[in-house]
CSV table of C-alpha atoms and ligand atoms in Angstrom, one decimal:
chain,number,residue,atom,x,y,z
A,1,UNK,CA,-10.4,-25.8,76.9
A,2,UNK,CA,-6.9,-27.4,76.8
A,3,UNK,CA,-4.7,-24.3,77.6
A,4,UNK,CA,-5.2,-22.0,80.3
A,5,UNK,CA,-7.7,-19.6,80.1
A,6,UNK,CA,-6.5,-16.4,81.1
A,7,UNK,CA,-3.5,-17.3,77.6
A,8,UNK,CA,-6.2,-18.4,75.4
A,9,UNK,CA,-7.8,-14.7,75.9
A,10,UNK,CA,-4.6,-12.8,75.9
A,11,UNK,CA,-4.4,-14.8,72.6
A,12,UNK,CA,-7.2,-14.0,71.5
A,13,UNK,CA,-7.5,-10.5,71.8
A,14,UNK,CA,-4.9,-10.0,68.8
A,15,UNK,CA,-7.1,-11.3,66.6
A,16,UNK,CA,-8.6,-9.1,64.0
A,17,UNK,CA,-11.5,-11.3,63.3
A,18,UNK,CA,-12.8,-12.1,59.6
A,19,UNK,CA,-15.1,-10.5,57.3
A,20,UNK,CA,-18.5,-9.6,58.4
A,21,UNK,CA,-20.0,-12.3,56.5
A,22,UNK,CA,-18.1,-14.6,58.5
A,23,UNK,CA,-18.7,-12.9,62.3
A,24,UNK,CA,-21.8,-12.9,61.9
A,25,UNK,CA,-21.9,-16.3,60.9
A,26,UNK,CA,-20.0,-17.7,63.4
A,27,UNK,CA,-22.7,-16.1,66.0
A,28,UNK,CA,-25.6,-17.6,64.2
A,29,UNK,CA,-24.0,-21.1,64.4
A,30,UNK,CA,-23.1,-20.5,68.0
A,31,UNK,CA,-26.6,-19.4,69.2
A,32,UNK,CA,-27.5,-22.4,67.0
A,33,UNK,CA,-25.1,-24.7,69.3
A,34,UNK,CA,-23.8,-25.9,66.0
A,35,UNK,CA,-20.3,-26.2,65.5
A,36,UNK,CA,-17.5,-24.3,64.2
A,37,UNK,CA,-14.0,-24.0,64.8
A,38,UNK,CA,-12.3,-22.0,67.6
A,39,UNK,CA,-11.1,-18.7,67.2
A,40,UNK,CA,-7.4,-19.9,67.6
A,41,UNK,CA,-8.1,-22.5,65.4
A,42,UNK,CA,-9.2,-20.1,62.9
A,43,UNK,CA,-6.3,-17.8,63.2
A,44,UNK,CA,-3.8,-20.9,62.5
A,45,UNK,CA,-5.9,-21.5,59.2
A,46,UNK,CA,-5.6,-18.3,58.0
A,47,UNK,CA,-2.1,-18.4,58.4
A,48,UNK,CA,-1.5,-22.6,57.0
A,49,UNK,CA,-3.7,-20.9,53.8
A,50,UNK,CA,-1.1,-17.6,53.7
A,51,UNK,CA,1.8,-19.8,54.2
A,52,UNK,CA,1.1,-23.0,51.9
A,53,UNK,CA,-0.9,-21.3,49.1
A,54,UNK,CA,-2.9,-24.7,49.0
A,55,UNK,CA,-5.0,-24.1,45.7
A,56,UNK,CA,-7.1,-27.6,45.9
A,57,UNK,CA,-8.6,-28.2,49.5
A,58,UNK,CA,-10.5,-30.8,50.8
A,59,UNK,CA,-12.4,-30.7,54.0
A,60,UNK,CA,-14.2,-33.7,56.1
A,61,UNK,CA,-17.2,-32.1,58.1
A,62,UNK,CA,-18.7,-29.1,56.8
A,63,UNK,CA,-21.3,-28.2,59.5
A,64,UNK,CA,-23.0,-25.2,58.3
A,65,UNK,CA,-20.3,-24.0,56.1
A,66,UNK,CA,-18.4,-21.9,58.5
A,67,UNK,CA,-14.8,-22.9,58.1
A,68,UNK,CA,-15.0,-23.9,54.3
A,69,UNK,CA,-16.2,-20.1,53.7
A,70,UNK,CA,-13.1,-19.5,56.0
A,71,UNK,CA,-11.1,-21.2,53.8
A,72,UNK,CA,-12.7,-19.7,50.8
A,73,UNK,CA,-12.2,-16.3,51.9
A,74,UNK,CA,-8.7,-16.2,53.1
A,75,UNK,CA,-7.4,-19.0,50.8
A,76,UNK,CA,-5.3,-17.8,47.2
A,77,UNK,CA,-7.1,-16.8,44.5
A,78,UNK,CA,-8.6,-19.4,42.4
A,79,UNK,CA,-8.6,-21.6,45.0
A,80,UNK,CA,-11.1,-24.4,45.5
A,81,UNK,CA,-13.0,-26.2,48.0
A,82,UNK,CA,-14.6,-29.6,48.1
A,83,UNK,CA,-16.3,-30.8,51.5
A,84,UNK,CA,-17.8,-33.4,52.8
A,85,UNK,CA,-21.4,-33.3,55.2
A,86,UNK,CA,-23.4,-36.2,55.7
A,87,UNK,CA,-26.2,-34.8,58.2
A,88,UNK,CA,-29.2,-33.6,55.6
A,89,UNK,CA,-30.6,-30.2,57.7
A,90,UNK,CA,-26.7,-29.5,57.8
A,91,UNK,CA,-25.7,-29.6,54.1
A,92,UNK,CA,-29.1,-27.4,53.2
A,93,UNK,CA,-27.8,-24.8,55.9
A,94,UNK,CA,-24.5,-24.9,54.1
A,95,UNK,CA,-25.9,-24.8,50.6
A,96,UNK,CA,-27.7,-21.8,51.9
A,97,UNK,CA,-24.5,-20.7,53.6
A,98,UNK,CA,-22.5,-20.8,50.2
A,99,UNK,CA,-25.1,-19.4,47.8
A,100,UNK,CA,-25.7,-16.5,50.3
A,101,UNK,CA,-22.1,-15.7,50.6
A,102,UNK,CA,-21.6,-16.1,46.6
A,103,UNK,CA,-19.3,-18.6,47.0
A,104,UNK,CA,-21.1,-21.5,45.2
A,105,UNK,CA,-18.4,-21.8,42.5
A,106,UNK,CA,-15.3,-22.3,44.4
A,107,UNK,CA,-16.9,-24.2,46.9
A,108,UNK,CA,-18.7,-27.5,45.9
A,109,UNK,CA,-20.7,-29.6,48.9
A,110,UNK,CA,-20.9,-33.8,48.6
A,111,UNK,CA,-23.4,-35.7,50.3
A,112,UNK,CA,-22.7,-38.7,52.3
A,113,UNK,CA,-20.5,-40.1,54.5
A,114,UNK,CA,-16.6,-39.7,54.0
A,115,UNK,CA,-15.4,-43.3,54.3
A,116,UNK,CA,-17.6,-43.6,51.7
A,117,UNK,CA,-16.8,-40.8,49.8
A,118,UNK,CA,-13.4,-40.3,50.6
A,119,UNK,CA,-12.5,-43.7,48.0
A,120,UNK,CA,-13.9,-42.2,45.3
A,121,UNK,CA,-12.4,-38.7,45.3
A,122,UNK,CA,-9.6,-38.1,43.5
A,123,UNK,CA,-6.3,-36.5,44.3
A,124,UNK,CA,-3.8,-34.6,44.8
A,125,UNK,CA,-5.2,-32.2,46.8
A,126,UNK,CA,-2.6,-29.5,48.5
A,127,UNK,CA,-4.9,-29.0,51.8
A,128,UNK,CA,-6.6,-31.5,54.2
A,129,UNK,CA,-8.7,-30.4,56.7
A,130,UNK,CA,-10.2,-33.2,59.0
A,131,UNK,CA,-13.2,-32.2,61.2
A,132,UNK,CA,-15.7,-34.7,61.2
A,133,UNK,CA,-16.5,-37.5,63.8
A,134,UNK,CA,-13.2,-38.0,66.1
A,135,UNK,CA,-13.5,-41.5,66.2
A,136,UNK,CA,-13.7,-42.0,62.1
A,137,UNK,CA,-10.1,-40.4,61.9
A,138,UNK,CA,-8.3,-43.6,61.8
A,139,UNK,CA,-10.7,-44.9,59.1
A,140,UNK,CA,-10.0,-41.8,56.6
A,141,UNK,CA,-6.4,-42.0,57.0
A,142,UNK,CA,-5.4,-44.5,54.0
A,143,UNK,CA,-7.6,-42.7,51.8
A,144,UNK,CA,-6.4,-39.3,52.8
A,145,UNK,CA,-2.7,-40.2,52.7
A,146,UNK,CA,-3.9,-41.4,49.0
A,147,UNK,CA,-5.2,-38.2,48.0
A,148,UNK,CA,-2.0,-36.2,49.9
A,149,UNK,CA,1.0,-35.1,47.4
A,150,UNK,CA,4.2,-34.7,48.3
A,151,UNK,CA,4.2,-31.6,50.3
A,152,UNK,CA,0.9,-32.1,50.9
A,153,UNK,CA,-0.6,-30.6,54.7
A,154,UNK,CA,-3.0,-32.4,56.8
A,155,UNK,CA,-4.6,-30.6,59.3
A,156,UNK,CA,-7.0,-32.4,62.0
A,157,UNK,CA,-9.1,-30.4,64.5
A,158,UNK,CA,-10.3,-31.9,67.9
A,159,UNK,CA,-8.0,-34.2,68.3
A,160,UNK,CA,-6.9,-33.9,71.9
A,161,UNK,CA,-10.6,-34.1,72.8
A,162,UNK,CA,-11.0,-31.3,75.0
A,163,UNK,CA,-7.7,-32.8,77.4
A,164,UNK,CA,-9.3,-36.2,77.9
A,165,UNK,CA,-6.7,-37.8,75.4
A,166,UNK,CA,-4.1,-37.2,78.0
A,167,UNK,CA,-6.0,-39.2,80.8
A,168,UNK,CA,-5.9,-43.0,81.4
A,169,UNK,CA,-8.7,-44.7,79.6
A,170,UNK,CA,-10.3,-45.3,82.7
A,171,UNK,CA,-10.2,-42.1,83.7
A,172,UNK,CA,-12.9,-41.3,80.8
A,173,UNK,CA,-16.5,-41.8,80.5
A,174,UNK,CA,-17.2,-45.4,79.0
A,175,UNK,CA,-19.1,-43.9,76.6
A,176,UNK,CA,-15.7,-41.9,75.0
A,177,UNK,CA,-13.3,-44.5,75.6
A,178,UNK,CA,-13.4,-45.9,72.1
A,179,UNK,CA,-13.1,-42.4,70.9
A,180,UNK,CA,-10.2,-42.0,73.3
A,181,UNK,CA,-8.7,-45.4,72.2
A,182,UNK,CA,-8.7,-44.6,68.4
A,183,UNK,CA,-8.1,-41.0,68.8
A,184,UNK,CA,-4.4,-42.5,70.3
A,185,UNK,CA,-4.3,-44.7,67.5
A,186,UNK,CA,-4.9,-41.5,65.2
A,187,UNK,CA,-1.6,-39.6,67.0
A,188,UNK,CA,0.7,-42.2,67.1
A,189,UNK,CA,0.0,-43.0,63.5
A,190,UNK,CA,0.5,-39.7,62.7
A,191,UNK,CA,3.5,-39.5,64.4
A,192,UNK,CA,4.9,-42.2,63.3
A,193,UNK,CA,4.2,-43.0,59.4
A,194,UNK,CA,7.6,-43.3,57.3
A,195,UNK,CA,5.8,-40.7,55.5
A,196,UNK,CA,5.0,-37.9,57.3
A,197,UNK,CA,5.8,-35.6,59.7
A,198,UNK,CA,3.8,-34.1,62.1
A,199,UNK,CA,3.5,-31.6,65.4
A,200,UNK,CA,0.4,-32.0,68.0
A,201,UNK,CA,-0.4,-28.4,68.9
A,202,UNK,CA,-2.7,-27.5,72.1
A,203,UNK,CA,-4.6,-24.8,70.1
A,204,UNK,CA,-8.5,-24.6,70.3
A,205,UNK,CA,-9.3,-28.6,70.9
A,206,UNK,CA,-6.2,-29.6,69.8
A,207,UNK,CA,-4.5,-29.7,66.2
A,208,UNK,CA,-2.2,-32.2,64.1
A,209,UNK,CA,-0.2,-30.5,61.3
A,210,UNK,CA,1.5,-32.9,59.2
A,211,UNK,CA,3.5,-33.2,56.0
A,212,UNK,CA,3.7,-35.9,53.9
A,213,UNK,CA,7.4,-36.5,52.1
A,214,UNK,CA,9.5,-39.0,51.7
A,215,UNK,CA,11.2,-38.5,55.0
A,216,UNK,CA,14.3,-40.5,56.5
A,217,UNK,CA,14.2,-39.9,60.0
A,218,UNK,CA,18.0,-39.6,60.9
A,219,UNK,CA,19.8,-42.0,62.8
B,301,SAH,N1,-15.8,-27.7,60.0
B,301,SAH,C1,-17.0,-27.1,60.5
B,301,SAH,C2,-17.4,-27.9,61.8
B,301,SAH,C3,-17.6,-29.4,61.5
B,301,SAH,S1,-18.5,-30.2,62.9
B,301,SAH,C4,-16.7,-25.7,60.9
B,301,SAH,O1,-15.7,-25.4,61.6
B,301,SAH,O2,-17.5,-24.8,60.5
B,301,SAH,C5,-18.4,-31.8,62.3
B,301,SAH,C6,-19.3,-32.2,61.2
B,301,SAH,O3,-18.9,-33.4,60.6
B,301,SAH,C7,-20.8,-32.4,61.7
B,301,SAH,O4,-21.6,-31.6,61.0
B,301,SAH,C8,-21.0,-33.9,61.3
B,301,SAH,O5,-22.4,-34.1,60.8
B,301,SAH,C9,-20.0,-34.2,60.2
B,301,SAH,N2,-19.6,-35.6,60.2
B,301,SAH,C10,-19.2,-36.4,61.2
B,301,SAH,N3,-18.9,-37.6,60.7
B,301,SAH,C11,-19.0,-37.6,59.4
B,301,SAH,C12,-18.8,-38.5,58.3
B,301,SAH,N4,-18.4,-39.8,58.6
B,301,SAH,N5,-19.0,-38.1,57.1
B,301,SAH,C13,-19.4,-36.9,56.8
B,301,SAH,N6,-19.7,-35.9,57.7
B,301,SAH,C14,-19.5,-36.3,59.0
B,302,MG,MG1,-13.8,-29.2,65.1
């Protein structure tokens, strides 16, 4: 948890939850220890869907489905949804997932791994939502700035990895330092192409929101 506690639950206790479907769900991927995105994440999505209207989304890391039926659900009418799984007992829970919440039309599931995927997908796409492996970010990003119109919104979950980001490299476990190292890389991309703009946010895990436009950063 990045943000204190005691503000996450204030927070959280305006939230009017989603559709049953959805609850229920979310409990059967938690008891599952398999993840989905956190309730304050899930509250700014529903709002980036009401706001943007995005009508073509793409999303990297499907789990189980949760936060592409999310999107499905609270995203305009007609919208659609392509995501990306590569773990195999994952993308048959999804499939399940979709078919059992009728949503197998606007939603379709790709096998594989993104980087692979990702440059042969075509574009525009209105939506990004990055929630896959932390440490692939930097990989994706060409290929997702490729698919990204103007106007376009990338959204990428996780990324402060729960507060580590913020220590010294030595301060984390060897084993996430890499992570750590190309998560940084990730933000200061992000925060510095000509092309975009984009705000870190300490919601849920951490969340990027950026832009892409043709931007001249006054002088
Ligand atoms: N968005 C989901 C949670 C995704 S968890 C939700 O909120 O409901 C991250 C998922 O990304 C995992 O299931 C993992 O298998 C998948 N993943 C990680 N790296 C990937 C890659 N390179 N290509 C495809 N999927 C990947
Ligand atoms: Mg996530």
């Amino acid at each position: 948890m990045i943000a204190d506690e005691r503000m996450v639950a204030f927070i959280n206790s305006f939230d009017k939850g989603n559709t049953p479907f959805l609850e229920n769900l979310e409990k059967e991927a938690l008891a599952a220890r398999v993840p989905v995105i956190r309730r304050e994440t899930q509250g700014l999505i529903r709002f980036l869907l009401a706001a943007h209207r995005p009508m073509k989304i793409l999303e990297v890391g499907t789990a189980i489905g949760f936060s592409a039926l999310l999107m499905s659900e609270y995203g305009p009418e007609g919208c659609h949804i392509t995501t990306i799984e590569k773990c195999e007992k994952r993308l048959a829970q999804a499939a399940e997932n979709f078919a059992r919440a009728g949503r197998q039309q606007q939603i379709t599931l790709l096998a594989g791994d993104a980087l692979d995927i990702l440059r042969e997908l075509e574009g525009p796409v209105d939506m990004i939502f990055m929630d896959a492996a932390k440490g692939q970010y930097i990989r994706f990003l060409p290929d997702i700035l490729r698919l990204l119109p103007e106007g376009g919104l990338l959204v990428s979950d996780n990324v402060l990895q729960g507060g580590d980001i913020a220590e010294s490299r030595y301060a984390v476990t060897r084993r996430n330092r890499t992570i750590h190292a190309r998560m940084r890389e990730y933000l200061y991309e992000l925060t510095h192409h000509p092309r975009l703009r984009t705000c870190i946010l300490p919601v849920g895990d951490g969340v990027t929101l950026s832009v892409k436009n043709c931007l001249v950063d006054p002088e």
